[in-house]
Amino acid sequence: MKRYFHKELTELKNKLILLGEKSHEVVHLSIEGLLENNIEKVNEAYGMDDYVDVLEMEISHACIRYMSLRGPVSSDLRLLVVALKASKDFERIADEAHSIAQKSYRLLTTEGSLKNALNLSEMGTLACQLVNDSISCFVEEDIDKAFLILKKDHEIDAINQKHFDTLSNEASRDEMSDTARFNTMLISKSIERIGDHAKNIAGEVIFLLNGDQ
Amino acid sequence: MNVNFDIQGKQAEPSKPPKPVIKTKNLDFAYGDSQALFNISMDIFKKEVTAFIGPSGCGKSTLLRCFNRMNDLIDIAQIKSGSIRISDIDIYNKDVDVIELRKHVGMVFQKSNPFPKSIYENIAYGMRIQGVKNRSELDETVESSLRGAALWDEVKDRLNKSALGLSGGQQQRLCIARALAVKPKIILMDEPCSALDPVATAKVEELIHKLKKHYTIVVVTHNMQQAARVSDRTAFFYLGRLVEYETTEQIFMNPKNSKTEAYVSGRFG
Amino acid sequence: MKSDTNKQTTHLFSQRFSRNKVMELSITGILRFFTYLVIVLAGYLFLDITYNGSKAVFTKEAPFVNFQFLTEKPQTLHVFEPADIDTQLKSAKAEILTKSIKRRALSNSNYEAAEAFTLAIKDLNKEVKELDDLRKERRLMFSDTEYRALATTPSTKDFVYSTYAYSGGGIGPAIIGTILLVFGSILIALTLGVLCAVYLSEYSKPGKVLQSIRLSILNLSGVPSIVFGLFGFGLFVLYLDWGVSLMAGWFTLALMALPVIITASEESMRAIPKGFREGSLALGASKWTCIRTNVLPYAMPGILTSSIMGIARVAGETAPIMFTAAFALRDRLPWEGLENSTDFFFQGVMALPYHIYVVSSKIPQNEYTQNMQYGTAFVFLLIVGLFALSSIILRVKVRKKYDW
């Protein structure tokens, strides 16, 4: 039997997906804006953060409300816990994207354009894909996809490490200003963090689906 | 992607300010020498579900029974001071006809009490005692009441069978349907699910949720989860006093009073 | 092997001897003994009445029921016994008597003489039995009407003639009278009792007054029946001048049954779940509507069953009708010879309990009267039993119907 309050769970789920989509969009916009030298996109990404924050707060409120009023157990309870954690992760993803946008803005305004894109393009695509996958594995309840995300995250980590090596190299000092170097480094770090959060979400989806920690 | 954006908790609150239908003011109530209710003041709002919670003997049932003067049946029970106004009429005034009051304020009891008659006659009882004899009118009301209580599909083929053959949950919903048949505006429920299994309880709760579109419902319950699930507002009673009366969200998520907090979180006593 | 296991069999839960166990067994035995004693006594009572009574009520031929006995009025029995056999019988019996006296007078040592006497007595007894059978075959018995219809009465030379009052005919009027008395008093007692009980259990406020009313009703059931009889005699027969009549009997019996009925009715109404009342009141029923539609109908079967039981017991009483309603003999049936219809209520009737009293105390007891005495008792037992049975059947049926 479906209870009237089960509708609230569906709504919550939809809201979580929406939050995921939004944070994915922020990530996508900020990285694309940086790579395409498009300040407007960067600005747009920069402005979306507040909206994501509100959404995250709504979700956590709804979770707590449902927990205290409806007495959920088993998969319902896991969904709520996952929603709480995943919404936090999505919000952090959006935050990282926000800071990418911030750095990008600074880079683009001071340097004019990104001189050495390094592997940022590949890294960004990967991160976007991871975020997207983490959402779809939640939507499709696909546990295999979730495990795949855990693996893919290492690739991003590796690229980030390479960036770190490159940028800390003497050679790069001639090529880029210090500001550009640090900002690029931070952007790379942020993308790596986004990958980590996507990985966390994948872990939570695994917990949601099979109940294991 | 198109998802509505209002924060969930706000859905329950109607856009218009809620309108109080039962106004209790400074009510003191006693059984003989022992006072059962102390200075109760509360408003119960239209088309909302209000839940009364509290440990046994806290006076929640007593207050409920004051609303349709069921306490009149007990000789030593009496109101010491204060008033209860329903639709702005003092129901303990001398010129109030208890029979009319009880038609307006229906009641469903803890133990389901279908009369040992057929299902049809159970529902028709309220109208028959008012002198309705018209068969088609009776048929119509029986059907609409049973539909209102979400029981029609289950019993339509055996309306003339004894109501005692129904399951516990069905019996309780039959009692709700019986109360609906006299077309009340307010329905009082005294622990309607205490004798039911979880599935039957869920059905009754669904029904309560459905009924609040048209009726003002006051439900006494020992089951805090139930209060949390079905009600819009919750009142916590303790030792005959109203400790806290707030929206259900407030009571269960962030009660102001430490006693309420202890009770709803199970740390009582 | 076996001797070995003997030791091993004393495990944790094996049987052990103890004082308690002996006590338990002996107490069970004592309880069982007394219970069976009571059952045997009661059984003897019933069997005795049934055995002797069925001689009067049943016949050996086709319809097997002696309708004459059940429908006719009591009459005097006229008996003509063949004179010759009668004298032979008398002499034989006298001889047996003398012989047995003589034998008793013999000294203990004289075995042979005693043996001879015993044999002689045995022979004589056989002879007496044969004579008796012959007598039964040849004797003539007439009820009053038959006797009067006789063209010629048997000559007193050949026959010894004797009469026995009440022993002929049947007990029809008494049966009818009893049934009338029972139904009338059920009607009156039920009406009064239920009205009282409704007030007491539903309307009256609990308190000292109610307590004392209940107590006095209870006490009423302890009043001896003869006191009720005298009371009814004083109030209905003399003061209200109803005479010895059905009405006086009804009211006296009803009064006697009232305590039982009121108590039983209150009990039945109290057994109706509170929920029925509350449910009905909460739907806007007035108090009387609630009682009328939701208490009385469900209490009625219980009230009826216990009331019938109560009345059946009261109807067995002789004392209350002795002064108020019962005639020892009335040759008219209640509906015969009424001048106007109200007379029906103001006539005395015959009743089985009183008839039993009359036939067992006012006439001698011998083979001619015994039929009537036992027969009446048996029929009465049957009637009371039928009432009890009907109430039991009613209760069982109703239990099935209203099972809450």
mmCIF file with all atom_site columns, C-alpha atoms in Angstrom, chain C residues 186-330:
data_model
loop_
_atom_site.group_PDB
_atom_site.id
_atom_site.type_symbol
_atom_site.label_atom_id
_atom_site.label_alt_id
_atom_site.label_comp_id
_atom_site.label_asym_id
_atom_site.label_entity_id
_atom_site.label_seq_id
_atom_site.pdbx_PDB_ins_code
_atom_site.Cartn_x
_atom_site.Cartn_y
_atom_site.Cartn_z
_atom_site.occupancy
_atom_site.B_iso_or_equiv
_atom_site.pdbx_formal_charge
_atom_site.auth_seq_id
_atom_site.auth_comp_id
_atom_site.auth_asym_id
_atom_site.auth_atom_id
_atom_site.pdbx_PDB_model_num
ATOM 1   C CA . ILE C 1 186 ? -44.837 -14.293 32.289 1.00 0.00 ? 186 ILE C CA 1
ATOM 2   C CA . LEU C 1 187 ? -46.619 -11.457 30.518 1.00 0.00 ? 187 LEU C CA 1
ATOM 3   C CA . ILE C 1 188 ? -47.221 -9.477  33.679 1.00 0.00 ? 188 ILE C CA 1
ATOM 4   C CA . ALA C 1 189 ? -43.869 -10.201 35.250 1.00 0.00 ? 189 ALA C CA 1
ATOM 5   C CA . LEU C 1 190 ? -41.969 -9.391  32.071 1.00 0.00 ? 190 LEU C CA 1
ATOM 6   C CA . THR C 1 191 ? -43.709 -6.100  31.567 1.00 0.00 ? 191 THR C CA 1
ATOM 7   C CA . LEU C 1 192 ? -43.250 -5.003  35.157 1.00 0.00 ? 192 LEU C CA 1
ATOM 8   C CA . GLY C 1 193 ? -39.781 -6.475  35.452 1.00 0.00 ? 193 GLY C CA 1
ATOM 9   C CA . VAL C 1 194 ? -38.384 -5.034  32.247 1.00 0.00 ? 194 VAL C CA 1
ATOM 10  C CA . LEU C 1 195 ? -39.810 -1.596  32.949 1.00 0.00 ? 195 LEU C CA 1
ATOM 11  C CA . CYS C 1 196 ? -38.273 -1.647  36.418 1.00 0.00 ? 196 CYS C CA 1
ATOM 12  C CA . ALA C 1 197 ? -34.990 -2.971  35.147 1.00 0.00 ? 197 ALA C CA 1
ATOM 13  C CA . VAL C 1 198 ? -34.732 -0.361  32.383 1.00 0.00 ? 198 VAL C CA 1
ATOM 14  C CA . TYR C 1 199 ? -35.261 2.366   34.915 1.00 0.00 ? 199 TYR C CA 1
ATOM 15  C CA . LEU C 1 200 ? -32.881 0.892   37.441 1.00 0.00 ? 200 LEU C CA 1
ATOM 16  C CA . SER C 1 201 ? -30.061 0.124   35.073 1.00 0.00 ? 201 SER C CA 1
ATOM 17  C CA . GLU C 1 202 ? -30.330 3.014   32.625 1.00 0.00 ? 202 GLU C CA 1
ATOM 18  C CA . TYR C 1 203 ? -31.973 5.950   34.260 1.00 0.00 ? 203 TYR C CA 1
ATOM 19  C CA . SER C 1 204 ? -31.568 5.884   38.021 1.00 0.00 ? 204 SER C CA 1
ATOM 20  C CA . LYS C 1 205 ? -28.611 7.621   39.542 1.00 0.00 ? 205 LYS C CA 1
ATOM 21  C CA . PRO C 1 206 ? -26.338 5.371   41.552 1.00 0.00 ? 206 PRO C CA 1
ATOM 22  C CA . GLY C 1 207 ? -26.466 6.063   45.241 1.00 0.00 ? 207 GLY C CA 1
ATOM 23  C CA . LYS C 1 208 ? -27.896 4.949   48.542 1.00 0.00 ? 208 LYS C CA 1
ATOM 24  C CA . VAL C 1 209 ? -31.469 4.910   47.277 1.00 0.00 ? 209 VAL C CA 1
ATOM 25  C CA . LEU C 1 210 ? -30.658 2.664   44.362 1.00 0.00 ? 210 LEU C CA 1
ATOM 26  C CA . GLN C 1 211 ? -28.624 0.436   46.631 1.00 0.00 ? 211 GLN C CA 1
ATOM 27  C CA . SER C 1 212 ? -31.511 -0.038  49.016 1.00 0.00 ? 212 SER C CA 1
ATOM 28  C CA . ILE C 1 213 ? -33.954 -0.656  46.171 1.00 0.00 ? 213 ILE C CA 1
ATOM 29  C CA . ARG C 1 214 ? -31.682 -3.337  44.792 1.00 0.00 ? 214 ARG C CA 1
ATOM 30  C CA . LEU C 1 215 ? -31.275 -4.832  48.230 1.00 0.00 ? 215 LEU C CA 1
ATOM 31  C CA . SER C 1 216 ? -34.996 -4.984  48.835 1.00 0.00 ? 216 SER C CA 1
ATOM 32  C CA . ILE C 1 217 ? -35.558 -6.605  45.456 1.00 0.00 ? 217 ILE C CA 1
ATOM 33  C CA . LEU C 1 218 ? -32.969 -9.175  46.359 1.00 0.00 ? 218 LEU C CA 1
ATOM 34  C CA . ASN C 1 219 ? -34.635 -9.726  49.711 1.00 0.00 ? 219 ASN C CA 1
ATOM 35  C CA . LEU C 1 220 ? -37.962 -10.197 47.997 1.00 0.00 ? 220 LEU C CA 1
ATOM 36  C CA . SER C 1 221 ? -36.625 -13.304 46.323 1.00 0.00 ? 221 SER C CA 1
ATOM 37  C CA . GLY C 1 222 ? -35.889 -14.733 49.746 1.00 0.00 ? 222 GLY C CA 1
ATOM 38  C CA . VAL C 1 223 ? -39.474 -14.382 50.979 1.00 0.00 ? 223 VAL C CA 1
ATOM 39  C CA . PRO C 1 224 ? -41.121 -17.792 51.455 1.00 0.00 ? 224 PRO C CA 1
ATOM 40  C CA . SER C 1 225 ? -43.723 -18.638 48.863 1.00 0.00 ? 225 SER C CA 1
ATOM 41  C CA . ILE C 1 226 ? -46.450 -19.136 51.410 1.00 0.00 ? 226 ILE C CA 1
ATOM 42  C CA . VAL C 1 227 ? -46.020 -15.518 52.458 1.00 0.00 ? 227 VAL C CA 1
ATOM 43  C CA . PHE C 1 228 ? -46.555 -14.476 48.856 1.00 0.00 ? 228 PHE C CA 1
ATOM 44  C CA . GLY C 1 229 ? -49.605 -16.683 48.811 1.00 0.00 ? 229 GLY C CA 1
ATOM 45  C CA . LEU C 1 230 ? -51.040 -15.020 51.871 1.00 0.00 ? 230 LEU C CA 1
ATOM 46  C CA . PHE C 1 231 ? -50.131 -11.591 50.574 1.00 0.00 ? 231 PHE C CA 1
ATOM 47  C CA . GLY C 1 232 ? -51.852 -12.301 47.272 1.00 0.00 ? 232 GLY C CA 1
ATOM 48  C CA . PHE C 1 233 ? -54.821 -13.668 49.122 1.00 0.00 ? 233 PHE C CA 1
ATOM 49  C CA . GLY C 1 234 ? -55.045 -10.560 51.254 1.00 0.00 ? 234 GLY C CA 1
ATOM 50  C CA . LEU C 1 235 ? -54.467 -8.031  48.498 1.00 0.00 ? 235 LEU C CA 1
ATOM 51  C CA . PHE C 1 236 ? -55.947 -9.501  45.340 1.00 0.00 ? 236 PHE C CA 1
ATOM 52  C CA . VAL C 1 237 ? -58.512 -11.956 46.566 1.00 0.00 ? 237 VAL C CA 1
ATOM 53  C CA . LEU C 1 238 ? -59.916 -10.070 49.528 1.00 0.00 ? 238 LEU C CA 1
ATOM 54  C CA . TYR C 1 239 ? -59.028 -6.408  49.287 1.00 0.00 ? 239 TYR C CA 1
ATOM 55  C CA . LEU C 1 240 ? -59.380 -5.979  45.532 1.00 0.00 ? 240 LEU C CA 1
ATOM 56  C CA . ASP C 1 241 ? -62.146 -8.554  45.625 1.00 0.00 ? 241 ASP C CA 1
ATOM 57  C CA . TRP C 1 242 ? -61.004 -10.492 42.613 1.00 0.00 ? 242 TRP C CA 1
ATOM 58  C CA . GLY C 1 243 ? -61.856 -13.702 44.342 1.00 0.00 ? 243 GLY C CA 1
ATOM 59  C CA . VAL C 1 244 ? -59.920 -16.882 43.809 1.00 0.00 ? 244 VAL C CA 1
ATOM 60  C CA . SER C 1 245 ? -59.115 -16.154 40.188 1.00 0.00 ? 245 SER C CA 1
ATOM 61  C CA . LEU C 1 246 ? -56.618 -16.317 37.369 1.00 0.00 ? 246 LEU C CA 1
ATOM 62  C CA . MET C 1 247 ? -55.881 -12.624 37.833 1.00 0.00 ? 247 MET C CA 1
ATOM 63  C CA . ALA C 1 248 ? -55.009 -13.024 41.478 1.00 0.00 ? 248 ALA C CA 1
ATOM 64  C CA . GLY C 1 249 ? -52.843 -16.019 40.625 1.00 0.00 ? 249 GLY C CA 1
ATOM 65  C CA . TRP C 1 250 ? -51.093 -14.190 37.804 1.00 0.00 ? 250 TRP C CA 1
ATOM 66  C CA . PHE C 1 251 ? -50.218 -11.216 39.903 1.00 0.00 ? 251 PHE C CA 1
ATOM 67  C CA . THR C 1 252 ? -49.107 -13.297 42.844 1.00 0.00 ? 252 THR C CA 1
ATOM 68  C CA . LEU C 1 253 ? -46.883 -15.449 40.655 1.00 0.00 ? 253 LEU C CA 1
ATOM 69  C CA . ALA C 1 254 ? -45.612 -12.408 38.771 1.00 0.00 ? 254 ALA C CA 1
ATOM 70  C CA . LEU C 1 255 ? -44.729 -10.703 42.050 1.00 0.00 ? 255 LEU C CA 1
ATOM 71  C CA . MET C 1 256 ? -42.841 -13.777 43.095 1.00 0.00 ? 256 MET C CA 1
ATOM 72  C CA . ALA C 1 257 ? -40.933 -13.945 39.837 1.00 0.00 ? 257 ALA C CA 1
ATOM 73  C CA . LEU C 1 258 ? -40.197 -10.216 39.733 1.00 0.00 ? 258 LEU C CA 1
ATOM 74  C CA . PRO C 1 259 ? -36.959 -10.247 41.709 1.00 0.00 ? 259 PRO C CA 1
ATOM 75  C CA . VAL C 1 260 ? -35.522 -12.890 39.438 1.00 0.00 ? 260 VAL C CA 1
ATOM 76  C CA . ILE C 1 261 ? -36.673 -11.075 36.331 1.00 0.00 ? 261 ILE C CA 1
ATOM 77  C CA . ILE C 1 262 ? -35.467 -7.663  37.439 1.00 0.00 ? 262 ILE C CA 1
ATOM 78  C CA . THR C 1 263 ? -32.079 -8.991  38.432 1.00 0.00 ? 263 THR C CA 1
ATOM 79  C CA . ALA C 1 264 ? -31.771 -11.003 35.237 1.00 0.00 ? 264 ALA C CA 1
ATOM 80  C CA . SER C 1 265 ? -32.905 -8.116  33.059 1.00 0.00 ? 265 SER C CA 1
ATOM 81  C CA . GLU C 1 266 ? -30.489 -5.723  34.675 1.00 0.00 ? 266 GLU C CA 1
ATOM 82  C CA . GLU C 1 267 ? -27.764 -8.271  34.209 1.00 0.00 ? 267 GLU C CA 1
ATOM 83  C CA . SER C 1 268 ? -28.625 -8.724  30.551 1.00 0.00 ? 268 SER C CA 1
ATOM 84  C CA . MET C 1 269 ? -28.692 -5.004  29.943 1.00 0.00 ? 269 MET C CA 1
ATOM 85  C CA . ARG C 1 270 ? -25.435 -4.508  31.726 1.00 0.00 ? 270 ARG C CA 1
ATOM 86  C CA . ALA C 1 271 ? -23.924 -7.172  29.491 1.00 0.00 ? 271 ALA C CA 1
ATOM 87  C CA . ILE C 1 272 ? -24.654 -5.043  26.406 1.00 0.00 ? 272 ILE C CA 1
ATOM 88  C CA . PRO C 1 273 ? -21.319 -3.448  25.530 1.00 0.00 ? 273 PRO C CA 1
ATOM 89  C CA . LYS C 1 274 ? -20.994 0.201   26.503 1.00 0.00 ? 274 LYS C CA 1
ATOM 90  C CA . GLY C 1 275 ? -19.978 0.829   22.933 1.00 0.00 ? 275 GLY C CA 1
ATOM 91  C CA . PHE C 1 276 ? -23.483 0.195   21.617 1.00 0.00 ? 276 PHE C CA 1
ATOM 92  C CA . ARG C 1 277 ? -24.891 2.891   23.836 1.00 0.00 ? 277 ARG C CA 1
ATOM 93  C CA . GLU C 1 278 ? -22.095 5.359   23.189 1.00 0.00 ? 278 GLU C CA 1
ATOM 94  C CA . GLY C 1 279 ? -22.156 4.664   19.485 1.00 0.00 ? 279 GLY C CA 1
ATOM 95  C CA . SER C 1 280 ? -25.845 5.286   19.349 1.00 0.00 ? 280 SER C CA 1
ATOM 96  C CA . LEU C 1 281 ? -25.787 8.392   21.538 1.00 0.00 ? 281 LEU C CA 1
ATOM 97  C CA . ALA C 1 282 ? -22.889 9.815   19.568 1.00 0.00 ? 282 ALA C CA 1
ATOM 98  C CA . LEU C 1 283 ? -25.012 9.557   16.448 1.00 0.00 ? 283 LEU C CA 1
ATOM 99  C CA . GLY C 1 284 ? -27.564 11.829  18.024 1.00 0.00 ? 284 GLY C CA 1
ATOM 100 C CA . ALA C 1 285 ? -29.934 9.329   19.568 1.00 0.00 ? 285 ALA C CA 1
ATOM 101 C CA . SER C 1 286 ? -31.904 10.328  22.621 1.00 0.00 ? 286 SER C CA 1
ATOM 102 C CA . LYS C 1 287 ? -31.598 8.141   25.660 1.00 0.00 ? 287 LYS C CA 1
ATOM 103 C CA . TRP C 1 288 ? -34.833 6.304   25.078 1.00 0.00 ? 288 TRP C CA 1
ATOM 104 C CA . THR C 1 289 ? -34.098 5.851   21.371 1.00 0.00 ? 289 THR C CA 1
ATOM 105 C CA . CYS C 1 290 ? -30.766 4.400   22.319 1.00 0.00 ? 290 CYS C CA 1
ATOM 106 C CA . ILE C 1 291 ? -32.336 1.987   24.796 1.00 0.00 ? 291 ILE C CA 1
ATOM 107 C CA . ARG C 1 292 ? -35.154 1.080   22.450 1.00 0.00 ? 292 ARG C CA 1
ATOM 108 C CA . THR C 1 293 ? -33.004 0.453   19.413 1.00 0.00 ? 293 THR C CA 1
ATOM 109 C CA . ASN C 1 294 ? -29.686 -0.567  20.809 1.00 0.00 ? 294 ASN C CA 1
ATOM 110 C CA . VAL C 1 295 ? -30.077 -1.999  24.272 1.00 0.00 ? 295 VAL C CA 1
ATOM 111 C CA . LEU C 1 296 ? -33.411 -3.753  24.623 1.00 0.00 ? 296 LEU C CA 1
ATOM 112 C CA . PRO C 1 297 ? -33.341 -5.713  21.365 1.00 0.00 ? 297 PRO C CA 1
ATOM 113 C CA . TYR C 1 298 ? -29.993 -7.224  22.228 1.00 0.00 ? 298 TYR C CA 1
ATOM 114 C CA . ALA C 1 299 ? -30.831 -7.725  25.899 1.00 0.00 ? 299 ALA C CA 1
ATOM 115 C CA . MET C 1 300 ? -34.264 -9.210  25.190 1.00 0.00 ? 300 MET C CA 1
ATOM 116 C CA . PRO C 1 301 ? -33.130 -12.775 24.479 1.00 0.00 ? 301 PRO C CA 1
ATOM 117 C CA . GLY C 1 302 ? -31.164 -12.835 27.705 1.00 0.00 ? 302 GLY C CA 1
ATOM 118 C CA . ILE C 1 303 ? -34.084 -11.348 29.601 1.00 0.00 ? 303 ILE C CA 1
ATOM 119 C CA . LEU C 1 304 ? -36.467 -13.854 28.071 1.00 0.00 ? 304 LEU C CA 1
ATOM 120 C CA . THR C 1 305 ? -34.374 -16.898 28.800 1.00 0.00 ? 305 THR C CA 1
ATOM 121 C CA . SER C 1 306 ? -33.730 -16.106 32.407 1.00 0.00 ? 306 SER C CA 1
ATOM 122 C CA . SER C 1 307 ? -37.287 -14.943 32.898 1.00 0.00 ? 307 SER C CA 1
ATOM 123 C CA . ILE C 1 308 ? -38.732 -18.146 31.530 1.00 0.00 ? 308 ILE C CA 1
ATOM 124 C CA . MET C 1 309 ? -36.471 -20.059 33.865 1.00 0.00 ? 309 MET C CA 1
ATOM 125 C CA . GLY C 1 310 ? -37.591 -17.900 36.764 1.00 0.00 ? 310 GLY C CA 1
ATOM 126 C CA . ILE C 1 311 ? -41.263 -18.242 35.940 1.00 0.00 ? 311 ILE C CA 1
ATOM 127 C CA . ALA C 1 312 ? -40.982 -21.965 35.401 1.00 0.00 ? 312 ALA C CA 1
ATOM 128 C CA . ARG C 1 313 ? -39.621 -22.299 38.870 1.00 0.00 ? 313 ARG C CA 1
ATOM 129 C CA . VAL C 1 314 ? -42.252 -20.034 40.363 1.00 0.00 ? 314 VAL C CA 1
ATOM 130 C CA . ALA C 1 315 ? -44.952 -21.881 38.493 1.00 0.00 ? 315 ALA C CA 1
ATOM 131 C CA . GLY C 1 316 ? -43.929 -24.981 40.391 1.00 0.00 ? 316 GLY C CA 1
ATOM 132 C CA . GLU C 1 317 ? -44.844 -23.391 43.657 1.00 0.00 ? 317 GLU C CA 1
ATOM 133 C CA . THR C 1 318 ? -48.056 -24.554 45.266 1.00 0.00 ? 318 THR C CA 1
ATOM 134 C CA . ALA C 1 319 ? -48.304 -22.089 48.076 1.00 0.00 ? 319 ALA C CA 1
ATOM 135 C CA . PRO C 1 320 ? -48.837 -18.854 46.123 1.00 0.00 ? 320 PRO C CA 1
ATOM 136 C CA . ILE C 1 321 ? -51.708 -20.260 44.065 1.00 0.00 ? 321 ILE C CA 1
ATOM 137 C CA . MET C 1 322 ? -53.241 -22.295 46.816 1.00 0.00 ? 322 MET C CA 1
ATOM 138 C CA . PHE C 1 323 ? -55.135 -19.292 48.173 1.00 0.00 ? 323 PHE C CA 1
ATOM 139 C CA . THR C 1 324 ? -55.306 -17.177 45.078 1.00 0.00 ? 324 THR C CA 1
ATOM 140 C CA . ALA C 1 325 ? -56.046 -19.124 41.942 1.00 0.00 ? 325 ALA C CA 1
ATOM 141 C CA . ALA C 1 326 ? -56.279 -22.860 42.354 1.00 0.00 ? 326 ALA C CA 1
ATOM 142 C CA . PHE C 1 327 ? -59.329 -25.017 42.743 1.00 0.00 ? 327 PHE C CA 1
ATOM 143 C CA . ALA C 1 328 ? -58.983 -28.571 43.924 1.00 0.00 ? 328 ALA C CA 1
ATOM 144 C CA . LEU C 1 329 ? -61.561 -29.651 41.426 1.00 0.00 ? 329 LEU C CA 1
ATOM 145 C CA . ARG C 1 330 ? -63.344 -27.769 38.731 1.00 0.00 ? 330 ARG C CA 1
#
